[in-house]
Every structure is written in structure tokens, then in C-alpha cells.
């Protein structure tokens, strides 16, 4: 897979929908558009094919400036348009396009080479900042993620809102790779198809292309809540799970997504088990160590959390749980 680069956008892009985009952009493609300030803002969209808000917000931005000079050069990466044509995160045979970037733990492949090439190209262009735009499948507030607790990163994230998540795992994410060369954020814009998510992301991009510099002062602690992702929770492969079915080993509570960004107490239940001797989850801390027992226990046939924590990205979508994870667990950073 050779990286495609273009210096102009296909005309129909300004009116295309995410499902038909594949006809215009059949392969992952990096577009470079000139602007008044030459160091480009890098924006990636559709790394996950079903997360359309970033594409729609970008399209709105491009429509706004159609026929005009952009305030700043833009480099835009359209990721998995093939998965987008089917409305899914990724195809079964593909790697996750937000796990292929330098620093990744997946084996080298065409996609990891492509991602490394993009980072090199953007470094040579003296990239101004990087924004990667995603959606959640569960009920979550909007928030920005950073991989460095650096003033410029936090300033860029705070432009999106007061809620910020800091993490260093999973590895191989876009914003982790760009964090090595410029201020970088990931936006999580709620569920796809929500008008407010599109507006919020559009306003954010429009603000960012007007920035002359990124503030280097600390963000006022009154304006910011930073949570640190301390663990990733997965369901062990081979464990049959579901929300309603009675023929599975692990029945998850139907209202788990209400716990997202909520402080939950030790003893809070996540689901029921048919075999109380078999832990269905595996929990990995940010060093990559297994810490399952520090977070979960089985009491009678109930799966419970062991200590006070705050989950994020809990979802009822079983495919996302299988392809990504069940949730992340966070702690508030006191500043
Ligand atoms: Zn995503």
C-alpha cells in the first residue's frame, strides 16, 4: 500500500456523505491544501470508518472556505474510507487504523509503514498541530485526549472543552505519534449523527486554523478537569458475553454505559456470571501489566469493581467491545 498524496480535493467531496466517499477516495489519502500561514494543521478523519463526525465537520469547514484562501495550510488524512463505505469501524482483515502509528505494538505491515510515512512527511512540513477526530459508541460527554501533560497540549485540548483525558496506552494511536513532533489532541465527539458533535468539532477546527501560535502558559486549573487513564479492560477472548441473552457465560448489565465519566464506588456491579470461578475480564495497566485482581472480583456470581474509579467508553455495542475493549478506567489528576 503506497501512500497517496494530492494537492487538491475532488470537487464532489464538498457534498459527499461518508458512505459514498470511498468512490472519490478509494484508498487512504493525504491531501495538502495551501493557506496564509504555511505550517500546516494536520487533521485526520475516519481512522474508524463508522465515526463520521470528523469528516462532516471538516467538510463543513472546507465548504466555508471554498474559493477563499485558508487562514492556515491544512494537511488532511482520510483514513479508512473502505470501512466507512460499509459504516463499520474496520474490515475484519484490516488492522485498526488508530493502532498503526509509530510506537505501535502490532507487527509491521503496509498500514504501519503508511502511518510512519505520514508522520515523516508532516515533520518535514513543520506541522503546526495535529487533531484526530473520533466518536464514541456509548453515552459519553465530549472530551479531548492528550498523550503529554504539556502546556501547549492542554491549551489545545482546553479549546474543545474542560474535560481532558490523558493516556499513554493503547500504543500506536495517531495522537501518540504526533505528540512526538507537535501539540496533538484527539477529539471524542459523542455518538456519530449527533448534530451537536458536528457543530462542536467544526467550531473547534475553525478556531484552530485561525491560531497564530499555541499558548505556552498553563491552563487555569479552574477551567480544566484532567483524568488519567490507568487501565484498559477487555473481555477475555473466547468468553461468550451479551446484554440480554441467557445462553452466555457473562451477562453485562444493560445500563453500564450510564457509568461513563461517573465516579463509581467499590462494589459496583458490572454483570453476572454463570461460572463464578472464571474471571471473564483482563485488565492491563499503562505499563502493559495485568492488574485484573486490583480492579475486579467475583462475589457469588456477580462481577464487581474492587475500588473507587471512573470508567469511560463503556458501550452496549458488542462488536466494538470485541474489536476494541470493554472500557477504560480513570483517576482524576489533582493539580
Ligand atoms: Zn475512534
Coordinates of C-alpha atoms and ligand atoms in Angstrom, one line a residue:
X1 CA 0.0 0.0 0.0
X2 CA 1.7 3.2 -1.2
X3 CA 0.5 6.4 0.5
X4 CA -1.5 8.5 -1.9
X5 CA -0.9 12.3 -1.7
X6 CA -2.9 15.0 -3.5
X7 CA -2.7 18.8 -3.6
X8 CA -6.3 19.4 -4.5
X9 CA -9.6 17.9 -3.3
X10 CA -12.1 16.1 -5.6
X11 CA -15.0 18.5 -6.4
X12 CA -17.7 16.2 -5.1
X13 CA -16.0 15.9 -1.8
X14 CA -17.8 19.0 -0.5
X15 CA -21.2 17.3 -0.9
X16 CA -20.3 13.6 -0.4
X17 CA -21.5 11.5 2.5
X18 CA -19.2 9.2 4.5
X19 CA -20.6 6.1 2.8
X20 CA -20.0 7.3 -0.8
X21 CA -16.6 8.9 0.0
X22 CA -14.9 5.6 -0.9
X23 CA -15.8 6.3 -4.6
X24 CA -13.9 9.6 -4.5
X25 CA -11.1 8.5 -2.2
X26 CA -10.7 4.7 -2.7
X27 CA -7.5 4.4 -0.6
X28 CA -6.1 6.2 2.5
X29 CA -5.0 9.6 1.1
X30 CA -3.2 12.6 2.4
X31 CA -4.3 16.0 1.0
X32 CA -2.2 19.1 1.3
X33 CA -4.0 22.5 0.9
X34 CA -2.2 25.8 1.0
X35 CA -3.0 28.6 3.4
X36 CA -1.9 32.0 4.6
X37 CA 0.3 30.6 7.4
X38 CA 2.4 27.9 5.8
X39 CA 3.0 25.4 8.7
X40 CA 0.1 23.0 8.2
X41 CA -2.5 22.0 10.7
X42 CA -2.9 18.2 10.4
X43 CA -6.3 16.7 10.7
X44 CA -7.2 13.0 10.4
X45 CA -10.7 11.7 10.0
X46 CA -12.3 8.3 9.6
X47 CA -9.5 6.3 11.1
X48 CA -12.5 4.4 12.3
X49 CA -14.9 4.1 9.4
X50 CA -18.1 4.4 11.4
X51 CA -17.0 7.6 13.2
X52 CA -18.2 10.2 10.7
X53 CA -18.4 13.4 12.8
X54 CA -14.8 14.4 11.9
X55 CA -15.4 14.0 8.2
X56 CA -18.6 16.0 8.4
X57 CA -17.1 18.8 10.5
X58 CA -14.1 19.0 8.1
X59 CA -16.5 19.1 5.1
X60 CA -18.3 22.0 6.7
X61 CA -15.0 23.8 7.2
X62 CA -14.0 23.2 3.6
X63 CA -17.3 24.5 2.4
X64 CA -16.9 27.6 4.5
X65 CA -13.6 28.4 2.9
X66 CA -14.4 27.1 -0.7
X67 CA -13.0 29.7 -3.2
X68 CA -11.0 31.5 -0.4
X69 CA -7.5 31.3 0.9
X70 CA -7.4 29.2 4.1
X71 CA -6.0 31.1 7.1
X72 CA -3.5 28.3 7.6
X73 CA -2.4 25.4 5.4
X74 CA -4.2 22.1 6.0
X75 CA -2.9 18.6 5.6
X76 CA -5.8 16.2 5.8
X77 CA -5.7 12.4 6.1
X78 CA -8.7 10.4 5.1
X79 CA -8.2 7.1 6.8
X80 CA -10.4 4.1 6.4
X81 CA -12.9 5.2 3.6
X82 CA -13.3 1.5 2.7
X83 CA -14.7 0.7 6.2
X84 CA -16.7 3.9 6.0
X85 CA -18.5 2.7 2.9
X86 CA -19.9 -0.1 5.0
X87 CA -20.5 2.0 8.1
X88 CA -18.1 -0.1 10.2
X89 CA -15.0 0.6 12.4
X90 CA -12.7 -1.5 10.2
X91 CA -12.9 -4.5 7.9
X92 CA -12.2 -7.9 9.5
X93 CA -8.9 -8.3 7.6
X94 CA -7.7 -4.8 8.4
X95 CA -5.7 -3.6 11.4
X96 CA -7.3 -0.8 13.5
X97 CA -6.2 2.4 11.8
X98 CA -5.8 4.1 15.2
X99 CA -3.3 1.4 16.4
X100 CA -0.9 1.5 13.4
X101 CA 1.1 4.7 14.2
X102 CA 4.8 4.8 15.3
X103 CA 5.1 3.4 18.8
X104 CA 2.6 0.6 17.9
X105 CA 2.8 -2.8 19.3
X106 CA 1.2 -4.5 16.3
X107 CA 3.6 -6.3 13.8
X108 CA 4.9 -4.2 10.9
X109 CA 2.6 -4.2 7.9
X110 CA 1.7 -2.0 5.0
X111 CA -0.5 0.2 7.2
X112 CA 2.2 0.8 9.8
X113 CA 4.6 1.8 7.1
X114 CA 2.0 4.2 5.7
X115 CA 1.4 5.7 9.1
X116 CA 5.2 6.2 9.7
X117 CA 5.5 7.8 6.2
X118 CA 2.7 10.3 7.1
X119 CA 4.4 11.3 10.3
X120 CA 7.7 11.8 8.4
X121 CA 6.0 13.9 5.7
X122 CA 4.3 16.1 8.3
X123 CA 7.5 16.5 10.3
X124 CA 9.3 17.8 7.2
X125 CA 6.4 20.2 6.6
X126 CA 6.9 21.6 10.2
X127 CA 3.4 20.6 11.2
X128 CA 1.7 23.3 13.5
X129 CA -0.5 20.9 15.4
X130 CA -2.4 17.7 15.0
X131 CA -6.1 16.9 15.5
X132 CA -7.6 13.4 15.2
X133 CA -11.4 13.3 15.4
X134 CA -13.4 10.3 16.7
X135 CA -16.8 9.3 18.0
X136 CA -17.8 7.1 20.9
X137 CA -20.3 4.3 20.7
X138 CA -21.6 4.6 24.2
X139 CA -23.0 7.6 26.1
X140 CA -20.0 9.8 26.9
X141 CA -19.6 13.6 27.2
X142 CA -17.4 15.3 24.7
X143 CA -13.7 15.4 25.7
X144 CA -10.2 15.8 24.2
X145 CA -7.4 13.3 24.8
X146 CA -3.7 14.1 25.1
X147 CA -0.6 11.9 25.4
X148 CA 1.6 14.5 27.1
X149 CA 0.8 16.8 30.1
X150 CA 2.4 19.7 28.3
X151 CA 1.0 23.3 28.5
X152 CA 0.5 23.6 24.7
X153 CA -1.2 20.2 24.5
X154 CA -3.5 21.1 27.4
X155 CA -4.2 24.6 25.9
X156 CA -5.2 23.0 22.5
X157 CA -7.3 20.4 24.3
X158 CA -9.0 23.0 26.5
X159 CA -10.2 24.9 23.4
X160 CA -12.5 21.9 22.9
X161 CA -13.8 21.9 26.5
X162 CA -12.9 21.5 30.2
X163 CA -12.9 17.7 30.1
X164 CA -9.5 16.2 29.2
X165 CA -8.2 12.6 29.3
X166 CA -4.5 11.8 29.5
X167 CA -3.3 8.4 28.5
X168 CA -0.2 6.6 27.3
X169 CA -1.9 3.2 26.3
X170 CA -3.1 1.9 24.0
X171 CA 0.1 2.4 21.9
X172 CA 0.1 3.1 18.2
X173 CA -2.6 5.8 18.3
X174 CA -2.3 8.8 15.9
X175 CA -2.1 11.4 18.7
X176 CA 0.7 9.5 20.5
X177 CA 2.8 9.5 17.3
X178 CA 2.2 13.2 16.6
X179 CA 2.8 14.1 20.2
X180 CA 6.5 13.5 19.5
X181 CA 6.6 16.2 16.8
X182 CA 3.9 18.8 17.6
X183 CA 1.0 19.6 20.0
X184 CA -1.6 16.9 19.4
X185 CA -5.1 16.1 20.5
X186 CA -7.8 13.5 19.9
X187 CA -11.4 14.8 20.0
X188 CA -14.1 12.5 21.2
X189 CA -17.3 14.0 19.9
X190 CA -20.1 11.7 21.4
X191 CA -22.0 9.4 19.1
X192 CA -22.0 9.8 15.3
X193 CA -25.1 11.5 13.8
X194 CA -25.5 14.0 16.6
X195 CA -25.8 17.5 15.2
X196 CA -24.1 19.0 18.3
X197 CA -21.0 16.8 17.8
X198 CA -20.6 18.1 14.2
X199 CA -21.1 21.7 15.3
X200 CA -18.7 21.4 18.2
X201 CA -15.9 19.8 16.0
X202 CA -16.5 22.3 13.2
X203 CA -16.2 25.3 15.6
X204 CA -13.1 23.8 17.1
X205 CA -11.4 23.3 13.7
X206 CA -12.4 26.8 12.6
X207 CA -10.8 28.2 15.8
X208 CA -7.6 26.2 15.3
X209 CA -7.0 27.3 11.7
X210 CA -7.0 30.9 13.0
X211 CA -4.5 30.3 15.8
X212 CA -1.2 32.1 15.1
X213 CA 0.5 30.4 18.0
X214 CA -0.4 28.0 20.7
X215 CA -0.4 29.5 24.2
X216 CA 2.5 28.1 26.3
X217 CA 1.1 29.2 29.6
X218 CA -0.5 26.7 32.0
X219 CA -4.3 26.4 31.7
X220 CA -6.1 27.9 34.6
X221 CA -6.9 24.9 36.9
X222 CA -10.4 26.3 37.4
X223 CA -11.1 25.7 33.7
X224 CA -9.9 22.1 33.3
X225 CA -10.6 18.6 34.6
X226 CA -7.9 16.1 33.7
X227 CA -8.4 12.4 34.1
X228 CA -5.7 9.9 33.7
X229 CA -6.5 6.5 32.1
X230 CA -4.9 4.0 34.4
X231 CA -6.2 0.7 32.9
X232 CA -7.9 -0.8 29.9
X233 CA -10.5 -3.5 30.4
X234 CA -11.0 -6.3 27.8
X235 CA -13.2 -9.4 27.8
X236 CA -11.1 -12.5 27.5
X237 CA -11.1 -14.0 24.1
X238 CA -13.5 -16.9 23.9
X239 CA -15.7 -15.7 26.7
X240 CA -19.3 -15.6 25.4
X241 CA -21.0 -12.4 26.6
X242 CA -24.1 -10.3 25.9
X243 CA -26.6 -8.0 27.4
X244 CA -29.9 -9.8 27.2
X245 CA -29.1 -13.4 26.2
X246 CA -29.3 -16.1 28.9
X247 CA -27.2 -18.5 26.9
X248 CA -23.9 -16.7 27.6
X249 CA -21.3 -17.0 30.4
X250 CA -21.1 -13.3 31.1
X251 CA -24.3 -11.1 31.1
X252 CA -23.4 -7.5 31.2
X253 CA -25.7 -5.0 32.9
X254 CA -27.8 -3.2 30.3
X255 CA -27.2 0.2 31.9
X256 CA -23.4 0.1 32.2
X257 CA -22.9 3.0 29.8
X258 CA -24.6 5.3 32.3
X259 CA -21.4 4.9 34.4
X260 CA -19.2 6.7 31.8
X261 CA -17.4 9.6 33.4
X262 CA -19.2 8.9 36.7
X263 CA -17.3 8.2 39.9
X264 CA -18.3 4.7 40.9
X265 CA -17.7 3.0 44.3
X266 CA -16.1 -0.3 45.2
X267 CA -18.8 -3.0 45.0
X268 CA -20.5 -1.6 41.9
X269 CA -21.7 -4.5 39.8
X270 CA -20.9 -4.8 36.1
X271 CA -22.6 -8.1 35.3
X272 CA -23.5 -11.7 36.2
X273 CA -21.5 -14.9 35.6
X274 CA -22.7 -18.5 35.1
X275 CA -19.3 -19.8 36.3
X276 CA -18.1 -17.9 39.4
X277 CA -14.6 -19.4 39.2
X278 CA -13.8 -17.9 35.8
X279 CA -12.8 -14.2 35.6
X280 CA -14.2 -13.0 32.2
X281 CA -12.1 -9.9 32.1
X282 CA -8.4 -9.0 31.7
X283 CA -7.3 -5.6 32.9
X284 CA -4.0 -4.1 31.7
X285 CA -2.3 -1.0 33.3
X286 CA -0.4 1.6 31.4
X287 CA 2.9 -0.3 31.7
X288 CA 1.2 -3.3 29.9
X289 CA 1.0 -5.4 33.1
X290 CA -2.0 -7.5 34.1
X291 CA -3.8 -5.9 37.1
X292 CA -7.2 -7.6 36.8
X293 CA -7.3 -8.5 40.6
X294 CA -6.7 -4.9 41.6
X295 CA -9.9 -3.8 39.8
X296 CA -12.4 -6.7 39.7
X297 CA -13.6 -9.5 41.8
X298 CA -16.3 -12.1 41.7
X299 CA -18.7 -12.1 44.7
X300 CA -21.2 -15.0 44.4
X301 CA -21.9 -14.8 40.7
X302 CA -21.6 -11.1 40.5
X303 CA -18.7 -9.3 38.8
X304 CA -17.8 -6.2 40.9
X305 CA -15.3 -3.4 40.8
X306 CA -12.9 -3.5 43.8
X307 CA -12.1 0.1 44.2
X308 CA -13.5 3.6 43.5
X309 CA -12.8 4.6 39.9
X310 CA -14.3 6.3 36.8
X311 CA -15.0 4.3 33.7
X312 CA -15.1 5.7 30.1
X313 CA -16.1 4.3 26.7
X314 CA -18.5 1.7 28.2
X315 CA -20.8 0.7 25.3
X316 CA -23.6 -1.7 24.5
X317 CA -22.1 -2.4 21.1
X318 CA -20.7 -6.0 21.3
X319 CA -18.7 -5.7 18.1
X320 CA -16.8 -2.6 19.5
X321 CA -16.3 -4.5 22.8
X322 CA -14.8 -7.4 20.8
X323 CA -12.7 -5.3 18.4
X324 CA -11.6 -2.6 20.9
X325 CA -12.3 -3.1 24.6
X326 CA -15.0 -3.1 27.2
X327 CA -13.9 0.2 28.8
X328 CA -11.1 2.3 30.3
X329 CA -10.7 3.1 34.0
X330 CA -9.6 6.6 35.0
X331 CA -8.4 8.6 38.0
X332 CA -8.6 12.4 38.4
X333 CA -5.3 14.2 38.2
X334 CA -5.2 16.8 41.1
X335 CA -3.4 20.0 40.1
Ligands
LIG1 ZN1 -12.4 6.0 17.1

